[in-house]
Amino acid sequence: MTPEEIKSNLKGKHFLKLADFTKEELLFLIDLALKLKKEQNVGKTHRHLDGKTLAMIFEKSSTRTRVSFETGMYQLGGHALFLSKDELQMGRGETISDTAKVLSRYVDGIMIRTFAHDIVEELADNSSVPIINGLTDDYHPCQVLADLMTIVEKTGSFKEKKLAYVGDGNNMAHSLLVGCAIMGIDCSVAVPKNYEVKQEILTLAKDKAKESGAVIMQTNDPIEAVTRADIVYTDVWTSMGFENETEERLQAFGDFQVNQNLVKHANEDYLFFHCLPAHRGEEVSADILDGPHSVVFDQAENRLHAQKAVLTSLL
Ligand code: CP
Ligand code: NVA
């Protein structure tokens, strides 16, 4: 497919999960993100969304997602509206489908951060403008697009790479499995017993990997996952919405901290990734998070550029 064909395929699409995109489409978005980053850094304006509006619905907290989408829309010449659930009629019982239909009459795109993944699917089914998933209990595709961009930027390619994810079998684990499987990056996930990833998402990733040749596996042994990894990734032990399990999770995840003892099994020049926010002393030791292998703030910055590529292409 030519870049023009990819561009026209992406226009008007929803961005709900990475599995809905081909390797070519994700590479197109990453290339565009790198170009927009370069332009932004030299002060070249790119008002591709002049006069357009993005509605941003937040049912969970956010620092990076909110600020990067709002700033991104501004840099593209458009405008973003922050809508917290408590301030929307949705918080008082208006249906998701009515909300989607009404917002579609005003705005050019809707970003939503919410709980069940079904909510973003229902919003998309009833919206005439693109829906962007800003995190659900199952997926965090915007984060992993930015992470894939960071891998290209830091290492030059996806070839012969292994990513090890250590921690909870959560939304980040799911999106990393699928994103790596599509791009051809080997992905090993190490989780404690009873905190495994969803079986259907592991199966989906393994299916995608058949085409790319990526090796996808899950284990309960962090050392097995991290051995010879190029990228060591972790995330919080207690995701948003699971706060009532914090104490039992602290117990269950004790052996899954990314620290010097664990990373000695990774490749010497490994990179440390974390989607942030981080809890030093829990899922990662402070010396790793703040150490020379860590690229966490580059990942955070790349949210801005990757999402600008998504917004430009979809809207
Ligand atoms: N990584 C991420 O999505 O951060 P926020 O929760 O701050 O948006
Ligand atoms: N797994 C975390 C990611 C936060 C960006 C959560 O869902 O809270």
CSV table of N, CA and C in Angstrom, one decimal, residues 164-236:
chain,number,residue,atom,x,y,z
A,164,ALA,N,10.7,-7.5,27.8
A,164,ALA,CA,10.2,-8.2,28.9
A,164,ALA,C,9.4,-7.3,29.8
A,165,TYR,N,8.1,-7.7,30.0
A,165,TYR,CA,7.2,-7.0,30.9
A,165,TYR,C,7.1,-7.8,32.2
A,166,VAL,N,7.4,-7.1,33.3
A,166,VAL,CA,7.3,-7.7,34.6
A,166,VAL,C,6.3,-7.0,35.5
A,167,GLY,N,5.3,-7.8,35.9
A,167,GLY,CA,4.3,-7.1,36.8
A,167,GLY,C,2.9,-7.7,36.7
A,168,ASP,N,2.0,-6.8,36.7
A,168,ASP,CA,0.5,-7.1,36.6
A,168,ASP,C,0.1,-7.5,35.2
A,169,GLY,N,-0.7,-8.5,35.0
A,169,GLY,CA,-1.3,-8.8,33.7
A,169,GLY,C,-2.4,-7.8,33.3
A,170,ASN,N,-2.1,-6.5,33.2
A,170,ASN,CA,-3.1,-5.5,33.1
A,170,ASN,C,-3.2,-4.9,31.7
A,171,ASN,N,-3.8,-3.7,31.6
A,171,ASN,CA,-4.0,-3.0,30.3
A,171,ASN,C,-2.7,-2.8,29.6
A,172,MET,N,-1.6,-2.5,30.3
A,172,MET,CA,-0.3,-2.3,29.7
A,172,MET,C,0.3,-3.6,29.2
A,173,ALA,N,0.2,-4.6,30.0
A,173,ALA,CA,0.7,-5.9,29.5
A,173,ALA,C,-0.1,-6.3,28.2
A,174,HIS,N,-1.4,-6.1,28.2
A,174,HIS,CA,-2.2,-6.5,27.0
A,174,HIS,C,-1.8,-5.7,25.8
A,175,SER,N,-1.7,-4.4,25.9
A,175,SER,CA,-1.3,-3.6,24.7
A,175,SER,C,0.1,-3.9,24.3
A,176,LEU,N,1.0,-4.1,25.2
A,176,LEU,CA,2.4,-4.4,24.8
A,176,LEU,C,2.4,-5.8,24.1
A,177,LEU,N,1.7,-6.8,24.6
A,177,LEU,CA,1.7,-8.1,23.9
A,177,LEU,C,1.2,-7.9,22.5
A,178,VAL,N,0.1,-7.2,22.3
A,178,VAL,CA,-0.4,-7.1,20.9
A,178,VAL,C,0.5,-6.2,20.0
A,179,GLY,N,0.9,-5.1,20.6
A,179,GLY,CA,1.8,-4.2,19.8
A,179,GLY,C,3.1,-4.9,19.4
A,180,CYS,N,3.7,-5.6,20.3
A,180,CYS,CA,5.0,-6.3,20.0
A,180,CYS,C,4.7,-7.4,18.9
A,181,ALA,N,3.6,-8.1,19.1
A,181,ALA,CA,3.2,-9.2,18.2
A,181,ALA,C,3.1,-8.7,16.8
A,182,ILE,N,2.4,-7.5,16.6
A,182,ILE,CA,2.2,-7.0,15.3
A,182,ILE,C,3.5,-6.5,14.7
A,183,MET,N,4.4,-5.9,15.5
A,183,MET,CA,5.6,-5.3,14.9
A,183,MET,C,6.7,-6.3,14.8
A,184,GLY,N,6.6,-7.5,15.4
A,184,GLY,CA,7.6,-8.5,15.3
A,184,GLY,C,8.7,-8.4,16.4
A,185,ILE,N,8.3,-7.9,17.6
A,185,ILE,CA,9.2,-7.8,18.7
A,185,ILE,C,8.9,-9.0,19.6
A,186,ASP,N,9.9,-9.8,20.0
A,186,ASP,CA,9.6,-10.9,21.0
A,186,ASP,C,9.1,-10.3,22.3
A,187,CYS,N,8.1,-10.8,22.9
A,187,CYS,CA,7.6,-10.3,24.2
A,187,CYS,C,7.3,-11.3,25.2
A,188,SER,N,8.0,-11.2,26.3
A,188,SER,CA,7.8,-12.2,27.4
A,188,SER,C,7.2,-11.4,28.6
A,189,VAL,N,6.1,-11.9,29.1
A,189,VAL,CA,5.4,-11.3,30.2
A,189,VAL,C,5.6,-12.2,31.5
A,190,ALA,N,6.1,-11.6,32.6
A,190,ALA,CA,6.2,-12.3,33.8
A,190,ALA,C,5.3,-11.7,34.8
A,191,VAL,N,4.3,-12.6,35.3
A,191,VAL,CA,3.3,-12.1,36.2
A,191,VAL,C,3.2,-13.1,37.4
A,192,PRO,N,2.8,-12.6,38.6
A,192,PRO,CA,2.6,-13.6,39.7
A,192,PRO,C,1.4,-14.5,39.3
A,193,LYS,N,1.3,-15.6,40.0
A,193,LYS,CA,0.1,-16.5,39.8
A,193,LYS,C,-1.1,-15.7,40.2
A,194,ASN,N,-2.2,-15.9,39.5
A,194,ASN,CA,-3.5,-15.3,39.7
A,194,ASN,C,-3.5,-13.8,39.1
A,195,TYR,N,-2.4,-13.4,38.6
A,195,TYR,CA,-2.5,-12.0,38.0
A,195,TYR,C,-2.1,-12.1,36.5
A,196,GLU,N,-2.4,-13.2,35.9
A,196,GLU,CA,-2.0,-13.5,34.5
A,196,GLU,C,-2.8,-12.5,33.6
A,197,VAL,N,-2.3,-12.4,32.3
A,197,VAL,CA,-3.1,-11.6,31.3
A,197,VAL,C,-4.3,-12.4,30.9
A,198,LYS,N,-5.3,-11.6,30.3
A,198,LYS,CA,-6.5,-12.3,29.8
A,198,LYS,C,-6.1,-13.3,28.7
A,199,GLN,N,-6.7,-14.5,28.9
A,199,GLN,CA,-6.3,-15.6,27.9
A,199,GLN,C,-6.6,-15.2,26.5
A,200,GLU,N,-7.8,-14.5,26.3
A,200,GLU,CA,-8.2,-14.2,24.9
A,200,GLU,C,-7.2,-13.2,24.3
A,201,ILE,N,-6.6,-12.4,25.1
A,201,ILE,CA,-5.7,-11.4,24.6
A,201,ILE,C,-4.3,-12.0,24.3
A,202,LEU,N,-3.9,-13.0,25.1
A,202,LEU,CA,-2.7,-13.7,24.8
A,202,LEU,C,-2.8,-14.5,23.5
A,203,THR,N,-4.0,-15.1,23.3
A,203,THR,CA,-4.3,-15.8,22.1
A,203,THR,C,-4.3,-14.9,20.9
A,204,LEU,N,-4.9,-13.7,21.1
A,204,LEU,CA,-4.9,-12.7,20.0
A,204,LEU,C,-3.4,-12.3,19.6
A,205,ALA,N,-2.6,-12.1,20.6
A,205,ALA,CA,-1.2,-11.7,20.4
A,205,ALA,C,-0.5,-12.9,19.7
A,206,LYS,N,-0.7,-14.1,20.1
A,206,LYS,CA,0.0,-15.2,19.5
A,206,LYS,C,-0.5,-15.4,18.0
A,207,ASP,N,-1.7,-15.1,17.7
A,207,ASP,CA,-2.2,-15.1,16.3
A,207,ASP,C,-1.5,-14.1,15.5
A,208,LYS,N,-1.4,-12.8,16.0
A,208,LYS,CA,-0.7,-11.8,15.3
A,208,LYS,C,0.7,-12.1,15.1
A,209,ALA,N,1.3,-12.8,16.1
A,209,ALA,CA,2.7,-13.1,16.0
A,209,ALA,C,3.1,-14.1,14.9
A,210,LYS,N,2.0,-14.9,14.5
A,210,LYS,CA,2.3,-15.9,13.4
A,210,LYS,C,2.7,-15.2,12.1
A,211,GLU,N,2.2,-14.0,11.9
A,211,GLU,CA,2.5,-13.2,10.7
A,211,GLU,C,3.9,-12.5,10.9
A,212,SER,N,4.2,-12.0,12.0
A,212,SER,CA,5.4,-11.2,12.2
A,212,SER,C,6.6,-12.0,12.6
A,213,GLY,N,6.4,-13.2,13.1
A,213,GLY,CA,7.5,-14.1,13.6
A,213,GLY,C,7.9,-13.8,15.0
A,214,ALA,N,7.2,-12.9,15.7
A,214,ALA,CA,7.5,-12.6,17.1
A,214,ALA,C,7.3,-13.8,18.0
A,215,VAL,N,8.1,-14.0,19.1
A,215,VAL,CA,7.9,-15.0,20.1
A,215,VAL,C,7.2,-14.4,21.2
A,216,ILE,N,6.0,-14.9,21.5
A,216,ILE,CA,5.2,-14.4,22.6
A,216,ILE,C,5.0,-15.4,23.7
A,217,MET,N,5.3,-15.0,25.0
A,217,MET,CA,5.2,-16.0,26.0
A,217,MET,C,4.8,-15.3,27.4
A,218,GLN,N,4.2,-16.1,28.2
A,218,GLN,CA,3.9,-15.7,29.6
A,218,GLN,C,4.5,-16.7,30.6
A,219,THR,N,5.0,-16.2,31.7
A,219,THR,CA,5.6,-17.0,32.7
A,219,THR,C,5.4,-16.4,34.1
A,220,ASN,N,5.6,-17.2,35.1
A,220,ASN,CA,5.5,-16.7,36.5
A,220,ASN,C,6.9,-16.4,37.0
A,221,ASP,N,7.9,-16.5,36.1
A,221,ASP,CA,9.3,-16.3,36.6
A,221,ASP,C,10.0,-15.1,35.9
A,222,PRO,N,10.1,-14.0,36.7
A,222,PRO,CA,10.7,-12.8,36.2
A,222,PRO,C,12.1,-12.9,35.5
A,223,ILE,N,12.9,-13.8,36.1
A,223,ILE,CA,14.3,-14.0,35.5
A,223,ILE,C,14.1,-14.6,34.1
A,224,GLU,N,13.2,-15.6,34.0
A,224,GLU,CA,13.1,-16.2,32.6
A,224,GLU,C,12.7,-15.1,31.6
A,225,ALA,N,11.8,-14.2,32.0
A,225,ALA,CA,11.3,-13.2,31.1
A,225,ALA,C,12.4,-12.2,30.7
A,226,VAL,N,13.2,-11.8,31.7
A,226,VAL,CA,14.1,-10.7,31.5
A,226,VAL,C,15.4,-11.2,30.9
A,227,THR,N,15.7,-12.5,30.9
A,227,THR,CA,16.9,-13.0,30.3
A,227,THR,C,17.1,-12.6,28.9
A,228,ARG,N,18.2,-11.9,28.6
A,228,ARG,CA,18.6,-11.4,27.3
A,228,ARG,C,17.6,-10.4,26.7
A,229,ALA,N,16.8,-9.7,27.6
A,229,ALA,CA,15.9,-8.7,27.1
A,229,ALA,C,16.6,-7.4,26.7
A,230,ASP,N,16.1,-6.8,25.6
A,230,ASP,CA,16.6,-5.4,25.2
A,230,ASP,C,15.9,-4.3,25.9
A,231,ILE,N,14.6,-4.6,26.2
A,231,ILE,CA,13.8,-3.6,26.9
A,231,ILE,C,13.1,-4.3,28.1
A,232,VAL,N,13.3,-3.7,29.3
A,232,VAL,CA,12.6,-4.2,30.5
A,232,VAL,C,11.5,-3.2,30.9
A,233,TYR,N,10.3,-3.6,30.9
A,233,TYR,CA,9.2,-2.8,31.1
A,233,TYR,C,8.4,-3.2,32.4
A,234,THR,N,8.0,-2.2,33.2
A,234,THR,CA,7.0,-2.5,34.2
A,234,THR,C,6.0,-1.4,34.4
A,235,ASP,N,5.0,-1.7,35.2
A,235,ASP,CA,3.9,-0.8,35.5
A,235,ASP,C,3.4,-1.0,36.9
A,236,VAL,N,2.6,-0.1,37.4
A,236,VAL,CA,2.1,-0.2,38.8
A,236,VAL,C,1.5,-1.6,39.1
